[in-house]
């Protein structure tokens, strides 16, 4: 297992906010991530909450913009913020389009060349990074939660639905709930996964629930009603209908006046952290 290199560490609400890098086997090159350790980590293992960011974002975006550390410190939650894709891949077409390629890994393992050698974010987030981090940090890996924003909300939902029992808590901000049916997914999925739409369903939260996947607990979703991507890209009603049909517990909160930005996330981050803490404390 490759060694973790420390980029920086700062004291933050009595804990430590760090940025790190390592050589990733899954993604075939260096990867960056951030970790917040609460003060409780000095006394023993703490629950782990994974945050998956959205299109164009990095390991720094949520870490610096969401304002999550204050309450995470009080609740004794560790936060892990991976990057959204490999970087400096040298793959033709991987840069220059904010909706695809670097910064837009969609938390899946690409099966199509040339993407399949570097764009393997599913394996990275589900397998490689947790193994690496449990060797370095005082994490209680039996108490993990996951949430995300937009493309990262898609990632949180699909990773949790595909790995029952791995995550005890699940939530999302403005997630892409049906990527196989909206332009963002219809651009990315054929390039990453090919034209077989059966393969797409494994990376589509609404399809996963319709096909029998379940999360053991209530899923919390916040969605801004003034979100410019709501109608064409996000369409939470698709996931709501799938959950209702499947009797999957879901709390979908439509928030009047809120858009897709981190001001929206800042507003409701405490609700999400408490939602996760309640499940992870059990």
C-alpha atoms as one frame of an Amber mdcrd trajectory, in Angstrom:
protein
   0.000   0.000   0.000   1.406   3.354  -1.036   2.421   5.778   1.674   0.330
   8.845   2.429   2.156  12.155   2.085   1.012  15.115   4.155   0.502  18.300
   2.132  -0.688  20.409   5.073  -2.321  20.123   8.483  -4.006  22.885  10.472
  -5.702  23.047  13.848  -9.455  23.484  13.359 -12.144  23.579  16.091  -9.879
  21.601  18.394  -9.246  18.937  15.761  -7.062  18.752  12.673  -7.844  19.601
   9.055  -5.376  17.911   6.743  -4.724  17.600   3.018  -2.899  14.548   1.710
  -1.717  12.811  -1.432  -0.756   9.271  -2.366  -0.058   7.074  -5.380  -3.307
   5.333  -6.321  -3.337   1.900  -7.909  -7.016   2.196  -8.800  -6.581   5.498
 -10.638  -3.064   4.849 -11.936  -1.450   7.968 -10.518  -1.375  10.489  -7.677
  -4.626  11.293  -5.890  -5.444  14.000  -3.358  -7.889  13.875  -0.469  -8.734
  15.790   2.700  -9.490  14.531   6.214 -10.928  16.336   9.209 -10.219  14.649
  12.555 -12.348  15.848  15.493 -10.855  16.218  18.976 -12.462  12.906  19.994
 -10.028  11.111  17.669  -7.299  11.734  20.245  -9.068   9.300  22.573  -9.888
   6.477  20.168 -11.556   5.540  16.873 -14.316   7.834  15.603 -17.121   7.407
  13.042 -16.270   8.317   9.443 -18.413  10.462   7.152 -17.479  10.496   3.458
 -18.367  13.526   1.327 -18.334  13.194  -2.464 -18.168  16.494  -4.333 -19.689
  17.496  -7.656 -18.650  18.421 -11.177 -15.524  20.655 -11.371 -14.882  20.258
  -7.625 -11.764  19.009  -5.827 -10.885  17.721  -2.362 -10.734  21.366  -1.267
 -14.221  22.489  -2.310 -16.415  21.080   0.446 -13.545  21.285   2.922 -13.209
  25.047   2.579 -16.754  26.103   1.603 -19.269  23.997   3.537 -18.454  25.026
   7.106 -18.823  21.453   8.328 -15.888  21.237  10.749 -17.438  23.155  13.659
 -20.340  20.745  14.171 -18.300  17.693  13.122 -15.962  18.605  15.974 -18.837
  18.741  18.458 -20.387  15.504  17.188 -17.101  13.609  17.052 -17.315  12.858
  13.325 -14.320  12.429  11.050 -14.837  13.836   7.548 -13.171  12.456   4.403
 -13.229  14.427   1.158 -11.761  12.595  -1.873 -11.060  14.332  -5.169 -13.666
  13.927  -7.909 -11.352  12.218 -10.435  -7.715  11.536 -11.252  -5.757  14.574
 -12.457  -3.119  15.230 -15.111  -4.093  11.995 -16.807  -2.785  12.925 -20.243
  -5.844  11.234 -21.746  -7.022  12.992 -24.901 -10.373  14.658 -24.232 -10.069
  14.455 -20.454  -9.862  18.236 -20.063 -11.689  21.150 -21.619 -15.244  19.946
 -20.885 -16.402  20.582 -17.311 -19.117  17.941 -17.611 -16.778  15.060 -18.462
 -13.283  13.756 -17.739 -11.050  15.307 -15.105 -13.230  16.754 -12.363 -16.138
  14.600 -13.543 -15.368  10.993 -12.674 -19.001  10.132 -11.790 -17.824   7.671
  -9.090 -17.806   4.701 -11.453 -15.180   2.388 -12.943 -14.893   3.119 -16.642
 -14.923   0.046 -18.867 -14.193   1.796 -22.174 -10.720   2.709 -23.442  -8.916
   4.995 -22.836 -10.863   5.903 -19.704 -10.688   2.477 -18.057  -7.022   2.820
 -17.080  -7.402   5.956 -14.969 -11.057   6.695 -14.307 -11.877   4.120 -11.628
 -13.395   6.249  -8.902 -15.779   3.536  -7.701 -12.915   1.210  -6.792 -10.982
   4.135  -5.392 -13.694   5.362  -3.007 -15.177   1.984  -2.059 -12.035  -0.136
  -1.792  -8.632   1.529  -2.058  -9.017   4.717  -0.043 -10.810   3.134   2.949
  -8.089   0.467   3.233  -5.418   3.133   3.089  -7.041   5.445   5.606  -7.816
   2.839   8.251  -4.077   2.153   8.474  -3.261   5.833   9.056  -6.188   7.381
  10.935  -8.182   6.395  14.067 -11.356   5.530  12.153 -14.116   3.205  13.317
 -14.778   1.572   9.936 -17.815  -0.182  11.388 -19.501   3.220  11.585 -19.370
   4.873   8.158 -21.778   7.316   6.539 -21.752   8.886   3.093 -23.175  12.017
   1.494 -22.463  14.272  -1.458 -23.526  17.120  -3.725 -24.800  16.948  -7.317
 -22.548  14.415  -9.115 -21.300  13.507  -5.636 -24.869  13.050  -4.453 -25.244
  10.592  -7.317 -22.078   8.902  -6.075 -23.249   8.715  -2.477 -26.610   7.222
  -3.425 -25.228   4.644  -5.844 -22.299   3.576  -3.652 -24.571   3.094  -0.653
 -27.226   1.237  -2.644 -24.628  -1.040  -4.236 -22.873  -1.821  -0.954 -25.604
  -2.692   1.564 -24.349  -2.683   5.116 -21.236  -0.647   4.338 -22.716   2.728
   5.219 -25.021   3.284   8.187 -26.209   6.722   7.061 -26.899   8.361   3.693
 -27.842  11.816   2.479 -27.378  14.136  -0.493 -27.602  17.737  -1.610 -29.191
  18.243  -5.044 -28.114  14.815  -6.344 -28.232  13.596  -9.926 -30.703  10.813
  -9.153 -31.308   9.470 -12.665 -28.156  10.106 -14.728 -29.131   7.576 -17.412
 -32.132   9.767 -18.214 -30.598  13.278 -18.148 -27.982  15.086 -20.284 -25.092
  14.883 -17.804 -25.270  11.110 -17.614 -26.120  10.671 -21.268 -22.894  12.496
 -22.127 -20.661  10.666 -19.648 -22.026   7.121 -19.521 -21.495   6.140 -23.182
 -17.864   7.282 -23.011 -17.115   5.634 -19.686 -19.354   2.551 -19.924 -20.210
   2.025 -23.574 -23.640   1.874 -25.174 -25.158  -0.995 -23.155 -27.775   0.766
 -21.056 -28.036  -2.231 -18.734 -24.552  -1.284 -17.499 -25.747   2.266 -16.923
 -28.440   1.093 -14.490 -25.787   0.044 -11.953 -24.804   3.712 -11.702 -28.289
   5.227 -11.617 -29.869   5.554  -8.155 -33.449   5.546  -9.423 -32.801   2.446
 -11.534 -30.993   0.695  -8.674 -33.976   1.119  -6.364 -36.355  -0.009  -9.112
 -34.159  -3.071  -9.653 -34.284  -4.065  -5.999 -31.404  -2.259  -4.265 -32.210
  -0.916  -0.796 -30.632   1.233   1.894 -31.300   0.158   5.477 -32.422   3.491
   6.840 -33.960   6.779   5.792 -32.254   8.660   2.959 -32.200  12.439   3.435
 -32.142  14.681   0.342 -32.229  18.466   0.244 -32.996  20.113  -3.108 -33.229
  23.832  -3.817 -36.324  24.879  -5.736 -34.370  27.723  -7.411 -31.646  25.344
  -8.613 -30.941  26.079 -12.282 -30.221  22.395 -12.915 -33.401  21.115 -11.240
 -35.605  20.562 -14.288 -33.137  19.282 -16.878 -30.481  17.465 -14.838 -31.617
  16.606 -11.296 -35.294  15.586 -11.416 -35.613  14.335  -7.811 -39.197  13.246
  -8.508 -37.783  10.245 -10.391 -36.016   8.986  -7.274 -38.974   9.885  -5.069
 -41.284   7.790  -7.260 -38.858   4.839  -7.274 -38.525   4.954  -3.483 -42.272
   5.226  -2.980 -42.872   2.210  -5.219 -40.166   0.213  -3.435 -41.111   1.396
   0.066 -37.582   2.739   0.521 -37.668   5.362   3.320 -36.828   8.793   1.874
 -37.055  12.330   3.247 -36.970  14.679   0.247 -36.994  18.321   1.323 -37.633
  20.890  -1.392 -36.148  24.179  -0.216 -37.772  27.343  -1.641 -35.391  29.993
  -2.958 -32.195  27.933  -2.741 -29.925  27.251  -5.710 -27.140  24.735  -6.458
 -24.354  26.601  -4.671 -22.404  26.059  -1.477 -24.513  28.762   0.172 -27.300
  26.171  -0.063 -25.029  23.491   1.399 -23.859  25.775   4.226 -27.479  26.438
   5.162 -28.424  22.799   5.645 -25.091  21.157   6.492 -25.900  20.973  10.206
 -29.099  19.033   9.497 -27.126  16.514   7.450 -24.362  16.121  10.010 -26.929
  15.495  12.758 -28.763  13.024  10.501 -25.541  11.057  10.100 -24.459  11.389
  13.720 -27.765   9.937  14.938 -27.289   6.819  12.807 -23.562   6.483  13.463
 -23.952   6.808  17.249 -26.017   3.623  17.404
